[in-house]
Amino acid sequence: MIKTLINTPALVNYMNRLNAEKQRLEAVHMREMFATDPSRFDKMSISNDGILFDYSKNRIDEKALSVLIKVAKESRLEQVRDDMFAGVKINTTEDRAVLHTALRSRSDALIMVDGKNVMPEIKAELEKMADFANSVRSGRYQVTGGKITDVVNIGIGGSDLGPRMATQSLREFNDGPKLHFVANSDATDLDDIIEHIDPATTLFIVASKSFATAETMLNARNAKLWLENALGKNIGGHFCALSTNLKATQAFGVSKKRTFGFWDWVGGRFSIWSAIGLSLMISIGPEDFDKFLNGANSADQHFLNAPLDQNIPVIMALLGVWYRNVLGFPVQAVMPYDSRMSRFPAWLQQLDMESNGKSVLKSNELTMLDTGPIIFGEVGTNGQHAFYQLIHQGTTIIPCDFLLACKGYGGQENRNMLISNCLAQTEALMAGRTLEEADNNPHHVFEGNRPSNTFLYEEVTPHTLGMLMAFYEHKVFIQGILWGINSFDQWGVELGKELVCNIEPMLEPNNKLAAQNSSTEGLLKAVREMKKS
Ligand code: F6P
């Protein structure tokens, strides 16, 4: 029996209609949809500021999409969107505004939080970052060994994934010092980097919103020790900090001059647009960082102004809901055809799964609908030679997003191979191959009808990447609204952190072993034994 919810998400009330649309479309293969409507691509693709979003290879038509648009409207999407941009505290479980969009705002409009306009502080912090980045890049900023040659960003989660992915993706624009990233508490993560760099010309950026994350603080302490061993105690100039916790940055010994702040209304996984983007800014320079913000702002303007049925993040989100809740596909893949974007799937995993991997609604009730999908991905063409077999012929249908640049690094032969492979995959997924076309060999049959979106752009520039990332941010936000959950907290990561405090002392051979259950106890015993030998 279905439990009645007090604040039922509109989507619940539309499930019957959506299921009827599903049944209607079950009889129609995408091949047929293309064959009967020559204008399908024109109708089902949207261009915005250099990005073409083709969603025509999806198991949907205008009629089914119009029902989903109704769901979005009834979920008050436009109102909640405007609330977010205006600084309303839509992160209800933490009583916070959600204003990553203000960090890339290009307008003079005031954005008020608790009676204060946040824009002057944002601008001041950005200017301070740009001054510092310029002085590091030009060599004006001097440390023990002179000019900085290497920058190591120490951070994890949102304080690592976005900056690392963007810095790698934009390597073509790196004309500053060499960037490195350390996240894991596994000592090899730091050691494998410091092995190759000169302590006298290295700058460490300790990036942590809370400045309390155990892995980051451990790595920061170890980096400090390494510097002290090499250079003595006077190493303050080799550190800067990015955080909202200015007390803790001072306690760690970072000078205020080199501390860059941000605010509680910037979620960790949305923080690359804030001081957390300093590593990227040092790598590509403040001007290109500004273009990156511009790109994100362009996506914001599109999200704010385009009609819902012409709105890229809205369509992305509605298709995701269609597959997750109506067709019952639990996974979503993302395939950048770009080696330098290899961390894009990892960045998206945190953005999507930490935001929407929830079971409790904003109304405190348990959801009766599935929420965030499982995200995974790999660069093309590598993935083709690994797991695409399952995507083409497996029993689980996995909607895919393909990201493709027409121009970029290298010669035409390489580029054309990437482009043709990417388009071939989307075509194979959509059209498949019938038994007849497979000469009656069932192993050579591809049922097709497998969905994909394609994002096409000239090349990966700061502007394009900013736009792409912001589209995904908004897609996640919109889905959260449709599911009735708060996409901006992450309580699900806390229990594990708490249990570490019980478990860690039990690793000491002389401490009492009293684990919560026989499995953990047995494993701890085995750990103690194996550590001895
Ligand atoms: O544990 C999860 C998390 O809080 C993420 O949300 C966040 O991006 C990451 O840890 C790092 O947090 P911080 O920037 O405070 O070190």
Coordinates of C-alpha atoms and ligand atoms in Angstrom, one line a residue:
M1 CA 0.0 0.0 0.0
I2 CA 1.3 3.5 -0.8
K3 CA 1.8 5.7 2.2
T4 CA 0.2 9.1 1.8
L5 CA 2.7 11.9 2.1
I6 CA 1.8 15.2 3.6
N7 CA 3.9 17.1 1.0
T8 CA 3.7 14.8 -1.9
P9 CA 6.2 15.8 -4.7
A10 CA 4.2 16.6 -7.8
L11 CA 6.0 13.8 -9.6
V12 CA 4.2 11.2 -7.5
N13 CA 0.9 12.5 -8.7
Y14 CA 2.0 12.3 -12.3
M15 CA 3.3 8.7 -12.2
N16 CA 0.1 7.2 -13.7
R17 CA 0.2 9.7 -16.6
L18 CA 3.9 9.1 -17.1
N19 CA 3.5 5.4 -17.0
A20 CA 0.8 5.7 -19.7
E21 CA 3.3 7.7 -21.8
K22 CA 5.9 4.9 -21.2
Q23 CA 3.5 2.2 -22.4
R24 CA 2.6 4.2 -25.5
L25 CA 6.2 4.6 -26.4
E26 CA 7.2 1.1 -25.6
A27 CA 5.9 0.0 -29.0
V28 CA 8.0 2.6 -30.8
H29 CA 11.7 2.0 -31.5
M30 CA 13.9 5.1 -31.8
R31 CA 14.7 4.1 -35.4
E32 CA 11.0 4.6 -36.2
M33 CA 10.9 7.9 -34.4
F34 CA 13.7 9.2 -36.6
A35 CA 12.2 7.6 -39.7
T36 CA 8.8 9.2 -39.2
D37 CA 10.0 12.6 -38.3
P38 CA 12.8 14.0 -40.4
S39 CA 12.9 17.1 -38.2
R40 CA 13.5 15.2 -35.0
F41 CA 17.1 16.5 -34.6
D42 CA 16.0 20.1 -35.2
K43 CA 13.2 19.8 -32.7
M44 CA 15.3 18.0 -30.1
S45 CA 18.5 19.8 -30.0
I46 CA 19.3 23.1 -28.3
S47 CA 22.2 25.5 -29.0
N48 CA 23.5 27.9 -26.4
D49 CA 26.6 30.1 -26.6
G50 CA 28.7 27.6 -28.5
I51 CA 27.4 24.4 -27.0
L52 CA 25.0 22.2 -29.0
F53 CA 23.0 19.8 -26.9
D54 CA 21.5 17.0 -28.9
Y55 CA 18.9 15.0 -27.0
S56 CA 17.1 13.5 -30.1
K57 CA 18.5 10.0 -29.4
N58 CA 16.3 9.5 -26.4
R59 CA 13.3 7.2 -25.9
I60 CA 10.9 10.1 -25.7
D61 CA 8.7 12.3 -27.8
E62 CA 7.3 15.8 -27.5
K63 CA 4.1 14.5 -25.9
A64 CA 5.8 12.6 -23.1
L65 CA 8.2 15.5 -22.6
S66 CA 5.3 17.9 -22.2
V67 CA 4.0 15.9 -19.3
L68 CA 7.4 16.1 -17.6
I69 CA 7.4 19.9 -18.2
K70 CA 4.1 20.0 -16.4
V71 CA 5.7 18.1 -13.5
A72 CA 8.5 20.7 -13.4
K73 CA 6.0 23.5 -13.3
E74 CA 3.9 21.9 -10.6
S75 CA 7.0 21.3 -8.6
R76 CA 7.5 25.1 -8.6
L77 CA 10.8 24.8 -10.4
E78 CA 10.8 28.4 -11.6
Q79 CA 10.1 29.7 -8.2
V80 CA 12.7 27.6 -6.4
R81 CA 15.2 28.5 -9.1
D82 CA 14.6 32.2 -8.6
D83 CA 14.8 31.7 -4.8
M84 CA 18.2 30.1 -5.1
F85 CA 19.6 32.9 -7.3
A86 CA 18.1 35.5 -4.9
G87 CA 19.8 34.0 -1.8
V88 CA 16.7 32.5 -0.1
K89 CA 17.8 29.8 2.4
I90 CA 16.7 26.8 0.3
N91 CA 19.2 24.5 2.0
T92 CA 16.7 23.9 4.8
T93 CA 18.4 21.2 6.8
E94 CA 21.4 23.5 7.3
D95 CA 19.5 26.8 7.2
R96 CA 21.7 28.2 4.5
A97 CA 21.4 30.0 1.2
V98 CA 22.8 28.3 -1.9
L99 CA 24.7 30.9 -3.9
H100 CA 27.4 29.4 -6.0
T101 CA 25.7 31.4 -8.8
A102 CA 26.5 34.7 -7.1
L103 CA 30.2 33.8 -7.3
R104 CA 30.0 34.0 -11.1
S105 CA 27.4 36.8 -11.3
R106 CA 28.3 39.5 -13.9
S107 CA 25.6 41.9 -12.8
D108 CA 25.5 44.8 -10.4
A109 CA 22.3 43.5 -8.7
L110 CA 22.5 43.1 -5.0
I111 CA 22.2 39.6 -3.6
M112 CA 21.2 39.7 0.1
V113 CA 21.8 37.1 2.7
D114 CA 20.8 37.9 6.3
G115 CA 20.3 41.5 5.3
K116 CA 23.8 41.9 3.8
N117 CA 24.7 42.2 0.1
V118 CA 27.2 39.4 -0.6
M119 CA 28.6 40.8 -3.8
P120 CA 31.2 43.3 -2.5
E121 CA 32.9 40.5 -0.5
I122 CA 32.8 38.1 -3.4
K123 CA 34.5 40.8 -5.7
A124 CA 37.1 41.6 -3.0
E125 CA 38.1 38.0 -2.5
L126 CA 38.3 37.4 -6.3
E127 CA 40.6 40.5 -6.6
K128 CA 42.8 39.2 -3.8
M129 CA 43.0 35.8 -5.5
A130 CA 43.9 37.5 -8.8
D131 CA 46.6 39.6 -7.2
F132 CA 48.2 36.6 -5.5
A133 CA 47.9 34.4 -8.6
N134 CA 49.5 37.1 -10.8
S135 CA 52.4 37.5 -8.3
V136 CA 53.0 33.7 -8.2
R137 CA 52.8 33.4 -12.0
S138 CA 55.1 36.3 -12.7
G139 CA 57.7 35.4 -10.1
R140 CA 57.1 38.5 -8.1
Y141 CA 56.1 36.3 -5.2
Q142 CA 59.3 34.8 -3.9
V143 CA 59.9 31.9 -1.5
T144 CA 63.1 30.3 -0.1
G145 CA 64.3 29.2 -3.5
G146 CA 62.9 32.2 -5.5
K147 CA 60.1 31.8 -8.0
I148 CA 57.4 29.2 -7.4
T149 CA 57.8 26.3 -9.9
D150 CA 55.3 23.8 -8.4
V151 CA 51.9 24.3 -6.6
V152 CA 50.4 21.4 -4.6
N153 CA 46.7 21.6 -3.8
I154 CA 45.9 19.6 -0.7
G155 CA 42.1 19.0 -0.4
I156 CA 39.5 16.3 -0.9
G157 CA 36.0 16.0 -2.2
G158 CA 34.8 19.4 -3.5
S159 CA 38.1 20.9 -2.5
D160 CA 39.9 18.6 -4.9
L161 CA 37.6 17.1 -7.6
G162 CA 36.5 20.4 -9.3
P163 CA 39.9 22.1 -9.3
R164 CA 41.8 18.9 -10.3
M165 CA 39.4 18.1 -13.1
A166 CA 39.3 21.7 -14.5
T167 CA 43.0 22.1 -14.2
Q168 CA 43.6 18.9 -16.1
S169 CA 40.9 19.6 -18.7
L170 CA 42.4 23.0 -19.4
R171 CA 46.0 22.0 -19.5
E172 CA 46.3 23.7 -22.9
F173 CA 45.8 27.0 -21.0
N174 CA 48.3 26.3 -18.3
D175 CA 51.0 28.9 -18.6
G176 CA 51.9 29.1 -14.9
P177 CA 53.7 26.8 -12.5
K178 CA 53.1 23.1 -12.5
L179 CA 50.0 22.0 -10.6
H180 CA 49.7 18.8 -8.5
F181 CA 46.8 17.5 -6.4
V182 CA 46.9 15.5 -3.2
A183 CA 43.7 14.1 -1.7
N184 CA 44.0 10.7 -0.1
S185 CA 45.2 9.9 3.4
D186 CA 47.2 7.1 1.8
A187 CA 50.8 8.5 2.2
T188 CA 51.7 7.6 -1.4
D189 CA 49.4 10.3 -2.6
L190 CA 51.7 13.0 -1.2
D191 CA 54.9 11.1 -1.4
D192 CA 54.6 10.3 -5.1
I193 CA 54.5 14.1 -5.7
I194 CA 57.1 15.4 -3.4
E195 CA 59.5 12.9 -4.8
H196 CA 59.7 15.0 -7.9
I197 CA 59.5 18.6 -6.7
D198 CA 61.9 21.0 -5.0
P199 CA 60.7 22.1 -1.6
A200 CA 62.4 25.5 -1.9
T201 CA 60.2 26.5 -4.9
T202 CA 57.0 24.7 -3.9
L203 CA 53.7 26.4 -2.8
F204 CA 51.2 24.3 -0.9
I205 CA 47.5 25.3 -1.0
V206 CA 45.5 23.8 1.8
A207 CA 42.0 23.8 0.5
S208 CA 39.2 22.9 2.9
K209 CA 35.9 24.6 3.5
S210 CA 35.8 23.3 7.1
F211 CA 39.6 23.2 7.6
A212 CA 38.8 20.1 9.8
T213 CA 38.7 17.3 7.2
A214 CA 40.9 14.6 8.7
E215 CA 42.6 13.6 5.4
T216 CA 43.4 17.1 4.4
M217 CA 44.7 18.2 7.8
L218 CA 47.0 15.1 7.9
N219 CA 48.4 15.8 4.5
A220 CA 48.9 19.4 5.3
R221 CA 50.8 18.5 8.5
N222 CA 53.0 16.1 6.6
A223 CA 53.7 18.7 3.9
K224 CA 54.7 21.1 6.6
L225 CA 57.1 18.5 8.2
W226 CA 58.6 17.8 4.8
L227 CA 59.2 21.5 4.2
E228 CA 60.6 22.0 7.7
N229 CA 63.0 19.0 7.3
A230 CA 64.2 20.5 4.1
L231 CA 64.2 24.2 4.8
G232 CA 64.0 24.8 8.5
K233 CA 61.3 26.5 10.4
N234 CA 60.8 29.6 8.3
I235 CA 58.4 28.2 5.7
G236 CA 55.3 30.3 6.2
G237 CA 55.6 31.7 2.7
H238 CA 55.2 28.2 1.2
F239 CA 51.6 27.9 2.4
C240 CA 48.3 29.4 1.6
A241 CA 44.8 28.4 2.8
L242 CA 41.3 28.4 1.3
S243 CA 38.6 28.1 3.8
T244 CA 35.5 29.4 5.6
N245 CA 37.1 28.6 9.0
L246 CA 39.6 31.5 9.4
K247 CA 40.3 30.6 13.1
A248 CA 41.6 27.2 12.0
T249 CA 43.7 28.5 9.1
Q250 CA 45.4 30.9 11.6
A251 CA 45.9 28.1 14.1
F252 CA 47.6 26.1 11.4
G253 CA 49.9 29.1 10.9
V254 CA 48.8 30.5 7.6
S255 CA 49.2 34.3 7.3
K256 CA 46.0 36.2 6.7
K257 CA 47.6 37.7 3.6
R258 CA 47.6 34.3 2.0
T259 CA 44.3 33.1 3.3
F260 CA 41.4 33.2 0.9
G261 CA 37.9 33.0 2.4
F262 CA 34.5 32.0 1.3
W263 CA 31.1 31.5 2.9
D264 CA 28.8 28.8 4.3
W265 CA 26.4 29.4 1.4
V266 CA 29.0 27.8 -1.0
G267 CA 28.5 24.0 -0.9
G268 CA 31.8 22.1 -1.1
R269 CA 30.9 20.4 -4.4
F270 CA 29.9 23.8 -5.9
S271 CA 33.0 25.6 -4.6
I272 CA 35.3 25.8 -7.6
W273 CA 33.9 29.2 -8.4
S274 CA 35.1 30.5 -5.0
A275 CA 38.6 30.7 -3.4
I276 CA 38.7 26.9 -3.9
G277 CA 39.4 27.7 -7.6
L278 CA 42.8 29.3 -6.7
S279 CA 44.9 26.4 -8.0
L280 CA 43.0 26.6 -11.3
M281 CA 43.5 30.4 -11.4
I282 CA 47.2 30.0 -10.7
S283 CA 47.4 27.5 -13.5
I284 CA 45.5 29.3 -16.3
G285 CA 45.7 32.9 -15.0
P286 CA 43.1 35.3 -13.7
E287 CA 41.9 36.3 -17.2
D288 CA 41.1 32.8 -18.2
F289 CA 39.6 32.1 -14.8
D290 CA 37.3 35.0 -15.5
K291 CA 36.3 33.4 -18.8
F292 CA 35.6 30.2 -16.8
L293 CA 33.2 32.1 -14.5
N294 CA 31.8 33.8 -17.6
G295 CA 31.0 30.4 -19.1
A296 CA 29.2 29.3 -15.9
N297 CA 27.3 32.6 -15.9
S298 CA 26.2 32.1 -19.5
A299 CA 24.7 28.7 -18.4
D300 CA 23.0 30.5 -15.4
Q301 CA 21.5 33.1 -17.7
H302 CA 20.2 30.3 -20.0
F303 CA 18.8 28.4 -17.1
L304 CA 17.1 31.6 -15.8
N305 CA 15.7 32.8 -19.1
A306 CA 15.1 30.0 -21.6
P307 CA 11.6 28.6 -21.7
L308 CA 11.5 25.2 -19.9
D309 CA 11.1 23.2 -23.1
Q310 CA 14.2 24.9 -24.6
N311 CA 16.2 24.9 -21.5
I312 CA 19.3 22.6 -21.5
P313 CA 19.6 21.7 -17.8
V314 CA 15.8 21.4 -17.5
I315 CA 15.7 18.9 -20.4
M316 CA 18.7 17.0 -19.0
A317 CA 17.0 16.8 -15.6
L318 CA 13.6 15.7 -17.0
L319 CA 15.2 13.0 -19.1
G320 CA 17.1 11.8 -16.0
V321 CA 13.8 11.6 -14.1
W322 CA 12.1 9.9 -17.0
Y323 CA 14.7 7.1 -17.1
R324 CA 15.2 6.8 -13.3
N325 CA 11.5 6.9 -12.2
V326 CA 9.4 5.9 -15.2
L327 CA 11.6 3.5 -17.2
G328 CA 13.4 2.3 -14.1
F329 CA 17.0 2.7 -15.3
P330 CA 19.2 3.1 -12.2
V331 CA 22.5 4.2 -13.8
Q332 CA 23.7 7.2 -15.8
A333 CA 27.1 7.3 -17.6
V334 CA 29.1 10.2 -18.8
M335 CA 31.8 9.8 -21.5
P336 CA 34.0 12.7 -22.4
Y337 CA 35.9 12.0 -25.7
D338 CA 38.9 13.8 -24.3
S339 CA 41.8 12.3 -22.3
R340 CA 42.3 15.5 -20.3
M341 CA 38.7 15.3 -19.1
S342 CA 39.3 11.9 -17.4
R343 CA 38.3 13.3 -14.0
F344 CA 35.0 14.7 -15.3
P345 CA 33.1 11.5 -14.3
A346 CA 34.6 11.6 -10.8
W347 CA 33.7 15.3 -10.4
L348 CA 30.2 14.5 -11.6
Q349 CA 29.9 11.6 -9.2
Q350 CA 30.4 13.8 -6.2
L351 CA 28.2 16.6 -7.6
D352 CA 25.3 14.2 -8.4
M353 CA 25.6 11.4 -5.9
E354 CA 26.4 13.5 -2.9
S355 CA 23.6 15.9 -3.8
N356 CA 20.9 13.6 -4.7
G357 CA 21.7 10.3 -3.1
K358 CA 19.0 10.8 -0.5
S359 CA 16.0 8.9 0.9
V360 CA 14.3 11.6 3.1
L361 CA 12.3 14.4 1.7
K362 CA 12.5 18.0 2.7
S363 CA 9.2 17.3 4.5
N364 CA 11.1 14.8 6.7
E365 CA 9.1 11.9 5.1
L366 CA 10.6 8.9 3.4
T367 CA 10.6 9.1 -0.4
M368 CA 8.5 6.6 -2.3
L369 CA 10.4 7.3 -5.5
D370 CA 13.9 6.5 -6.5
T371 CA 16.2 9.5 -6.3
G372 CA 19.8 10.1 -7.6
P373 CA 21.2 7.6 -10.2
I374 CA 24.5 5.8 -10.0
I375 CA 27.0 7.9 -12.0
F376 CA 30.0 6.4 -13.7
G377 CA 32.0 7.1 -16.8
E378 CA 35.3 6.9 -18.6
V379 CA 37.0 8.8 -21.5
G380 CA 36.3 7.7 -25.0
T381 CA 37.6 5.9 -26.8
N382 CA 39.1 3.9 -23.9
G383 CA 35.7 2.9 -22.5
Q384 CA 34.7 1.4 -25.8
H385 CA 37.3 -1.2 -25.4
A386 CA 36.3 -2.0 -21.8
F387 CA 32.7 -1.8 -20.7
Y388 CA 30.7 -0.5 -23.7
Q389 CA 29.9 -4.2 -24.4
L390 CA 27.4 -4.1 -21.6
I391 CA 26.0 -0.7 -22.6
H392 CA 25.3 -2.1 -26.1
Q393 CA 24.2 -5.6 -25.4
G394 CA 23.8 -6.0 -21.7
T395 CA 20.5 -6.4 -19.8
T396 CA 20.8 -3.1 -17.9
I397 CA 20.0 0.0 -20.0
I398 CA 22.4 2.8 -19.3
P399 CA 21.6 6.3 -20.6
C400 CA 24.8 8.0 -21.6
D401 CA 26.0 11.6 -22.0
F402 CA 28.7 12.0 -24.6
L403 CA 30.9 15.1 -24.5
L404 CA 32.7 16.0 -27.7
A405 CA 35.0 18.8 -29.0
C406 CA 35.3 19.3 -32.7
K407 CA 38.7 21.0 -32.5
G408 CA 41.5 20.6 -30.0
Y409 CA 44.9 19.2 -29.3
G410 CA 46.7 17.2 -32.0
G411 CA 46.3 16.7 -35.7
Q412 CA 43.2 15.9 -37.8
E413 CA 43.8 12.2 -37.8
N414 CA 43.5 11.9 -34.0
R415 CA 40.6 14.4 -33.8
N416 CA 38.6 12.7 -36.6
M417 CA 39.1 9.3 -34.9
L418 CA 37.6 10.7 -31.7
I419 CA 34.7 12.4 -33.4
S420 CA 33.8 9.5 -35.6
N421 CA 34.0 7.0 -32.8
C422 CA 31.8 9.1 -30.5
L423 CA 29.2 9.6 -33.2
A424 CA 29.4 5.9 -34.1
Q425 CA 28.6 4.9 -30.5
T426 CA 25.5 7.1 -30.3
E427 CA 24.3 5.8 -33.6
A428 CA 24.9 2.1 -32.6
L429 CA 23.1 2.6 -29.3
M430 CA 20.2 4.3 -30.9
A431 CA 19.7 2.2 -34.1
G432 CA 21.2 -1.1 -33.1
R433 CA 21.3 -4.0 -35.6
T434 CA 18.4 -6.3 -36.3
L435 CA 18.6 -10.1 -36.6
E436 CA 18.1 -9.8 -40.4
E437 CA 20.9 -7.2 -40.6
A438 CA 23.0 -9.6 -38.5
D439 CA 22.6 -12.4 -40.9
N440 CA 20.5 -14.3 -38.4
N441 CA 23.3 -14.5 -35.9
P442 CA 21.8 -13.6 -32.5
H443 CA 25.1 -12.8 -31.0
H444 CA 25.6 -10.0 -33.6
V445 CA 22.2 -8.4 -32.8
F446 CA 22.0 -5.1 -31.1
E447 CA 18.5 -4.2 -29.9
G448 CA 19.3 -0.5 -30.1
N449 CA 16.8 1.9 -28.7
R450 CA 19.4 2.8 -26.0
P451 CA 19.4 6.5 -25.0
S452 CA 22.1 9.1 -25.2
N453 CA 22.7 12.9 -25.2
T454 CA 25.5 14.5 -27.0
F455 CA 27.2 17.8 -26.0
L456 CA 29.1 19.2 -29.0
Y457 CA 31.4 22.2 -28.9
E458 CA 34.3 23.7 -30.8
E459 CA 36.9 23.0 -28.1
V460 CA 37.4 22.8 -24.4
T461 CA 38.0 26.3 -23.3
P462 CA 37.6 27.9 -19.9
H463 CA 34.3 29.3 -21.1
T464 CA 33.0 26.0 -22.5
L465 CA 34.1 24.0 -19.4
G466 CA 32.5 26.6 -17.1
M467 CA 29.2 26.3 -19.0
L468 CA 29.2 22.5 -19.1
M469 CA 29.9 22.3 -15.4
A470 CA 27.1 24.7 -14.6
F471 CA 24.6 22.8 -16.8
Y472 CA 25.3 19.7 -14.7
E473 CA 25.0 21.7 -11.4
H474 CA 21.6 22.9 -12.5
K475 CA 20.5 19.5 -13.7
V476 CA 21.2 18.1 -10.3
F477 CA 19.4 21.0 -8.6
I478 CA 16.3 20.6 -10.7
Q479 CA 16.1 16.9 -10.1
G480 CA 16.4 17.5 -6.3
I481 CA 13.3 19.8 -6.7
L482 CA 11.4 17.2 -8.6
W483 CA 12.2 14.5 -6.0
G484 CA 11.4 16.9 -3.1
I485 CA 14.9 16.4 -1.5
N486 CA 17.5 18.9 -0.3
S487 CA 20.4 18.6 -2.8
F488 CA 22.7 20.8 -0.7
D489 CA 23.4 18.8 2.5
Q490 CA 25.4 15.6 2.8
W491 CA 24.6 13.9 6.1
G492 CA 25.2 10.5 4.5
V493 CA 29.0 11.0 4.8
E494 CA 28.9 11.6 8.6
L495 CA 28.3 8.2 10.1
G496 CA 31.4 6.7 8.6
K497 CA 33.5 9.6 9.9
E498 CA 32.1 9.1 13.4
L499 CA 32.9 5.4 13.4
V500 CA 36.5 6.1 12.5
C501 CA 36.8 7.6 16.0
N502 CA 35.8 4.2 17.6
I503 CA 37.8 2.0 15.3
E504 CA 41.1 3.9 15.0
P505 CA 42.1 3.4 18.7
M506 CA 41.5 -0.4 18.4
L507 CA 44.3 -0.6 15.8
E508 CA 46.8 -0.1 18.7
P509 CA 47.8 -3.6 19.8
N510 CA 47.5 -2.8 23.5
N511 CA 44.1 -1.2 23.4
K512 CA 41.0 -3.2 24.2
L513 CA 39.2 -4.7 21.2
A514 CA 35.4 -4.1 21.6
A515 CA 34.0 -3.7 18.1
Q516 CA 30.3 -3.2 17.5
N517 CA 29.9 -6.6 15.8
S518 CA 31.8 -9.8 15.2
S519 CA 32.7 -8.9 11.6
T520 CA 34.5 -5.7 12.5
E521 CA 36.0 -7.4 15.5
G522 CA 37.3 -10.3 13.4
L523 CA 38.7 -8.0 10.8
L524 CA 40.4 -5.8 13.5
K525 CA 42.0 -8.9 15.0
A526 CA 43.2 -10.0 11.6
V527 CA 44.6 -6.5 11.0
R528 CA 46.5 -6.6 14.2
E529 CA 48.0 -10.0 13.4
M530 CA 48.9 -9.1 9.8
K531 CA 50.5 -5.8 10.9
K532 CA 52.8 -7.8 13.3
S533 CA 54.3 -10.0 10.5
Ligands
F6P1 O1 32.8 14.4 3.6 C1 32.2 15.1 2.5 C2 32.7 16.5 2.4 O2 32.2 17.2 3.4 C3 32.3 17.1 1.0 O3 31.0 17.5 1.0 C4 33.3 18.1 0.9 O4 33.4 18.5 -0.5 C5 34.6 17.4 1.3 O5 34.1 16.6 2.4 C6 35.7 18.2 1.8 O6 35.3 19.1 2.8 P1 36.3 20.3 3.2 O7 36.4 21.2 2.1 O8 35.6 20.9 4.4 O9 37.6 19.7 3.6

